[in-house]
Amino acid sequence: MGSPESPFGMLAELTYRCPLACAYCSNPLNLADYADELTTDEWRRVLAEAADLGILQCHLSGGEPLLRRDLVDIVANAHEFGLYTNLVTSAVGLSRPRAEQLRAAGLDHVQISIQADEPATSDRIAGTPSFERKIEAMSVVKELGWPLTVNVVLHRNNIDRVANILALAEEVGADRLELANTQYYGWAWRNRAALLPSRAQLEAAEAVVRAARERLRDRMEVIYILPDYYSRYPKPCMGGWASRQLTVTPSGDVLPCPAAGPLPLPRASVREETLERIWTESPVMTAFRGTDWMPEPCRSCARREVDFGGCRCQAFLLTGDAARTDPVCHLSPDHDLVADAVRTANVDSRAGALPLVPRPHRAEGANRRTATAVPRRR
């Protein structure tokens, strides 16, 4: 295999600290392992290497990136290196003064998550009162002239409210609405039985979204991401493993996708190697790149360069072997693992009432070392 093309985007997970406790969070279960966060200077070097590698977009995420006191400096560095920056945030902590600082630093886009269309449901799912602050932050984003994406993770507990969620997105003036059915990694994997919607719920929601897309096509882009448990074929793994994007975790590990941390692959860190060398040579990037690694039935499948065998992280979670065909695929020898979960979601009327296990809060002071090399900002 020749040298890979340059990645298009980088997800910079600045911290896993977060004021919310969402039960569908895809961040790792072992949050304490990521407490030794990269410093401001380390992130500046990573951003410079990302630009040299040919990366165009930098998505600043977490956890909650606003908990980094040096976020404005990180944005300014990314802007200096010519990266298009997108802040992926709960908006808890996005005050007008902070927003104005980020605007001046060159932040290009803001994506705000919300859990439902009204305070009680949204706050219950988020695990903390946050709805009103999110709405206020959306108003600030629009007033400062940023493009606004509203992201809502859908699941059994809120998917029946999708029409109201669409109305809320219209009301706040969102330029883009992402209705993303839960992907079952991290805390969402623990809560799958209580989160996986029924087929009837999905069909009803899809009809609402389809009508809204037609009505809003000139005003707001509506993205609807299906849960692949209900698909005949799996989703392509990030457009192909280590093909278009990479993730840098708070402590500097580099992964081909945000969920790949638990896979039994050699570690690669920006504290030990350059981003370019990691991208081109490290085992974590080369393990499932391309199609040579594929087992049957993927190896001889006409779709092998369409879905790339599906999601390696999902295959690992479901079977214990990251090299197996994604069990979502109806051709997979392990497909019953997914089919059984779907059957349960469609016959157990109690599933929506099952208790959710919230992600534990990690407060501002939970990291073991100082994550910033600049003074506190007030």
mmCIF file of N, CA and C in Angstrom, residues 174-229:
data_model
loop_
_atom_site.group_PDB
_atom_site.id
_atom_site.type_symbol
_atom_site.label_atom_id
_atom_site.label_comp_id
_atom_site.label_asym_id
_atom_site.label_seq_id
_atom_site.Cartn_x
_atom_site.Cartn_y
_atom_site.Cartn_z
ATOM 1 N N ALA A 174 -31.278 28.033 13.471
ATOM 2 C CA ALA A 174 -30.167 27.142 13.130
ATOM 3 C C ALA A 174 -29.964 27.085 11.619
ATOM 4 N N ASP A 175 -28.708 27.090 11.210
ATOM 5 C CA ASP A 175 -28.379 26.907 9.797
ATOM 6 C C ASP A 175 -28.347 25.430 9.428
ATOM 7 N N ARG A 176 -28.109 24.600 10.436
ATOM 8 C CA ARG A 176 -27.983 23.162 10.203
ATOM 9 C C ARG A 176 -28.469 22.433 11.441
ATOM 10 N N LEU A 177 -29.244 21.388 11.246
ATOM 11 C CA LEU A 177 -29.724 20.568 12.349
ATOM 12 C C LEU A 177 -29.272 19.137 12.116
ATOM 13 N N GLU A 178 -28.538 18.602 13.081
ATOM 14 C CA GLU A 178 -28.107 17.204 13.028
ATOM 15 C C GLU A 178 -28.965 16.388 13.986
ATOM 16 N N LEU A 179 -29.763 15.500 13.431
ATOM 17 C CA LEU A 179 -30.559 14.563 14.218
ATOM 18 C C LEU A 179 -29.841 13.222 14.133
ATOM 19 N N ALA A 180 -29.043 12.941 15.140
ATOM 20 C CA ALA A 180 -28.133 11.796 15.085
ATOM 21 C C ALA A 180 -28.590 10.722 16.048
ATOM 22 N N ASN A 181 -29.118 9.619 15.516
ATOM 23 C CA ASN A 181 -29.463 8.506 16.387
ATOM 24 C C ASN A 181 -28.218 7.993 17.097
ATOM 25 N N THR A 182 -28.391 7.589 18.321
ATOM 26 C CA THR A 182 -27.284 7.192 19.187
ATOM 27 C C THR A 182 -26.405 6.126 18.549
ATOM 28 N N GLN A 183 -25.103 6.334 18.660
ATOM 29 C CA GLN A 183 -24.123 5.313 18.299
ATOM 30 C C GLN A 183 -23.658 4.667 19.601
ATOM 31 N N TYR A 184 -23.612 3.353 19.634
ATOM 32 C CA TYR A 184 -23.483 2.658 20.913
ATOM 33 C C TYR A 184 -22.032 2.350 21.264
ATOM 34 N N TYR A 185 -21.371 3.402 21.785
ATOM 35 C CA TYR A 185 -20.025 3.314 22.327
ATOM 36 C C TYR A 185 -20.036 3.966 23.710
ATOM 37 N N GLY A 186 -19.006 3.763 24.492
ATOM 38 C CA GLY A 186 -18.888 4.440 25.778
ATOM 39 C C GLY A 186 -20.093 4.204 26.668
ATOM 40 N N TRP A 187 -20.606 5.306 27.231
ATOM 41 C CA TRP A 187 -21.755 5.199 28.132
ATOM 42 C C TRP A 187 -23.007 4.758 27.389
ATOM 43 N N ALA A 188 -23.106 5.087 26.112
ATOM 44 C CA ALA A 188 -24.256 4.639 25.326
ATOM 45 C C ALA A 188 -24.287 3.120 25.220
ATOM 46 N N TRP A 189 -23.121 2.482 25.153
ATOM 47 C CA TRP A 189 -23.059 1.023 25.113
ATOM 48 C C TRP A 189 -23.644 0.442 26.401
ATOM 49 N N ARG A 190 -23.310 1.050 27.523
ATOM 50 C CA ARG A 190 -23.850 0.589 28.810
ATOM 51 C C ARG A 190 -25.364 0.728 28.861
ATOM 52 N N ASN A 191 -25.895 1.751 28.193
ATOM 53 C CA ASN A 191 -27.316 2.073 28.272
ATOM 54 C C ASN A 191 -28.102 1.643 27.040
ATOM 55 N N ARG A 192 -27.526 0.767 26.230
ATOM 56 C CA ARG A 192 -28.153 0.438 24.949
ATOM 57 C C ARG A 192 -29.600 -0.032 25.095
ATOM 58 N N ALA A 193 -29.881 -0.876 26.061
ATOM 59 C CA ALA A 193 -31.227 -1.432 26.200
ATOM 60 C C ALA A 193 -32.263 -0.355 26.465
ATOM 61 N N ALA A 194 -31.859 0.717 27.151
ATOM 62 C CA ALA A 194 -32.792 1.794 27.466
ATOM 63 C C ALA A 194 -32.816 2.884 26.397
ATOM 64 N N LEU A 195 -31.878 2.847 25.462
ATOM 65 C CA LEU A 195 -31.765 3.902 24.457
ATOM 66 C C LEU A 195 -32.229 3.484 23.066
ATOM 67 N N LEU A 196 -32.077 2.213 22.709
ATOM 68 C CA LEU A 196 -32.374 1.775 21.351
ATOM 69 C C LEU A 196 -33.871 1.933 21.067
ATOM 70 N N PRO A 197 -34.235 2.738 20.059
ATOM 71 C CA PRO A 197 -35.659 2.951 19.760
ATOM 72 C C PRO A 197 -36.265 1.757 19.039
ATOM 73 N N SER A 198 -37.573 1.750 18.987
ATOM 74 C CA SER A 198 -38.274 0.701 18.257
ATOM 75 C C SER A 198 -38.342 1.058 16.778
ATOM 76 N N ARG A 199 -38.648 0.082 15.962
ATOM 77 C CA ARG A 199 -38.789 0.326 14.525
ATOM 78 C C ARG A 199 -39.933 1.303 14.257
ATOM 79 N N ALA A 200 -41.018 1.192 15.007
ATOM 80 C CA ALA A 200 -42.146 2.101 14.821
ATOM 81 C C ALA A 200 -41.745 3.543 15.133
ATOM 82 N N GLN A 201 -40.962 3.736 16.194
ATOM 83 C CA GLN A 201 -40.484 5.077 16.519
ATOM 84 C C GLN A 201 -39.625 5.637 15.394
ATOM 85 N N LEU A 202 -38.726 4.804 14.861
ATOM 86 C CA LEU A 202 -37.836 5.259 13.788
ATOM 87 C C LEU A 202 -38.610 5.620 12.526
ATOM 88 N N GLU A 203 -39.574 4.799 12.159
ATOM 89 C CA GLU A 203 -40.344 5.069 10.947
ATOM 90 C C GLU A 203 -41.155 6.343 11.086
ATOM 91 N N ALA A 204 -41.741 6.572 12.254
ATOM 92 C CA ALA A 204 -42.503 7.797 12.475
ATOM 93 C C ALA A 204 -41.594 9.023 12.410
ATOM 94 N N ALA A 205 -40.416 8.934 13.042
ATOM 95 C CA ALA A 205 -39.482 10.056 13.027
ATOM 96 C C ALA A 205 -38.970 10.337 11.626
ATOM 97 N N GLU A 206 -38.689 9.275 10.871
ATOM 98 C CA GLU A 206 -38.163 9.467 9.523
ATOM 99 C C GLU A 206 -39.175 10.174 8.624
ATOM 100 N N ALA A 207 -40.456 9.865 8.800
ATOM 101 C CA ALA A 207 -41.491 10.532 8.009
ATOM 102 C C ALA A 207 -41.553 12.019 8.340
ATOM 103 N N VAL A 208 -41.431 12.354 9.618
ATOM 104 C CA VAL A 208 -41.439 13.760 10.036
ATOM 105 C C VAL A 208 -40.236 14.491 9.459
ATOM 106 N N VAL A 209 -39.076 13.865 9.528
ATOM 107 C CA VAL A 209 -37.846 14.497 9.030
ATOM 108 C C VAL A 209 -37.898 14.681 7.523
ATOM 109 N N ARG A 210 -38.403 13.686 6.819
ATOM 110 C CA ARG A 210 -38.488 13.774 5.368
ATOM 111 C C ARG A 210 -39.359 14.961 4.939
ATOM 112 N N ALA A 211 -40.481 15.154 5.607
ATOM 113 C CA ALA A 211 -41.355 16.290 5.288
ATOM 114 C C ALA A 211 -40.683 17.617 5.636
ATOM 115 N N ALA A 212 -39.970 17.646 6.755
ATOM 116 C CA ALA A 212 -39.297 18.878 7.170
ATOM 117 C C ALA A 212 -38.167 19.248 6.218
ATOM 118 N N ARG A 213 -37.440 18.257 5.747
ATOM 119 C CA ARG A 213 -36.360 18.534 4.788
ATOM 120 C C ARG A 213 -36.911 19.235 3.551
ATOM 121 N N GLU A 214 -38.029 18.759 3.067
ATOM 122 C CA GLU A 214 -38.630 19.366 1.879
ATOM 123 C C GLU A 214 -39.080 20.787 2.178
ATOM 124 N N ARG A 215 -39.713 20.989 3.309
ATOM 125 C CA ARG A 215 -40.232 22.310 3.664
ATOM 126 C C ARG A 215 -39.125 23.317 3.949
ATOM 127 N N LEU A 216 -38.026 22.841 4.513
ATOM 128 C CA LEU A 216 -36.968 23.746 4.968
ATOM 129 C C LEU A 216 -35.757 23.773 4.052
ATOM 130 N N ARG A 217 -35.837 23.176 2.880
ATOM 131 C CA ARG A 217 -34.642 22.965 2.062
ATOM 132 C C ARG A 217 -33.910 24.255 1.711
ATOM 133 N N ASP A 218 -34.599 25.391 1.677
ATOM 134 C CA ASP A 218 -33.940 26.659 1.346
ATOM 135 C C ASP A 218 -33.534 27.449 2.584
ATOM 136 N N ARG A 219 -33.858 26.931 3.773
ATOM 137 C CA ARG A 219 -33.594 27.692 5.002
ATOM 138 C C ARG A 219 -32.666 26.995 5.984
ATOM 139 N N MET A 220 -32.745 25.677 6.057
ATOM 140 C CA MET A 220 -31.974 24.947 7.059
ATOM 141 C C MET A 220 -31.654 23.548 6.548
ATOM 142 N N GLU A 221 -30.390 23.173 6.659
ATOM 143 C CA GLU A 221 -29.998 21.820 6.290
ATOM 144 C C GLU A 221 -30.354 20.870 7.429
ATOM 145 N N VAL A 222 -31.053 19.811 7.117
ATOM 146 C CA VAL A 222 -31.449 18.827 8.125
ATOM 147 C C VAL A 222 -30.761 17.499 7.818
ATOM 148 N N ILE A 223 -29.928 17.052 8.738
ATOM 149 C CA ILE A 223 -29.213 15.791 8.606
ATOM 150 C C ILE A 223 -29.858 14.779 9.549
ATOM 151 N N TYR A 224 -30.199 13.618 9.034
ATOM 152 C CA TYR A 224 -30.807 12.572 9.850
ATOM 153 C C TYR A 224 -29.952 11.315 9.744
ATOM 154 N N ILE A 225 -29.348 10.947 10.863
ATOM 155 C CA ILE A 225 -28.430 9.806 10.896
ATOM 156 C C ILE A 225 -29.144 8.623 11.549
ATOM 157 N N LEU A 226 -29.374 7.583 10.751
ATOM 158 C CA LEU A 226 -30.076 6.404 11.239
ATOM 159 C C LEU A 226 -29.194 5.585 12.178
ATOM 160 N N PRO A 227 -29.816 4.887 13.131
ATOM 161 C CA PRO A 227 -29.035 3.925 13.921
ATOM 162 C C PRO A 227 -28.732 2.717 13.047
ATOM 163 N N ASP A 228 -27.470 2.389 12.870
ATOM 164 C CA ASP A 228 -27.143 1.345 11.905
ATOM 165 C C ASP A 228 -27.597 -0.031 12.357
ATOM 166 N N TYR A 229 -28.043 -0.191 13.597
ATOM 167 C CA TYR A 229 -28.602 -1.469 14.027
ATOM 168 C C TYR A 229 -29.790 -1.878 13.154
#
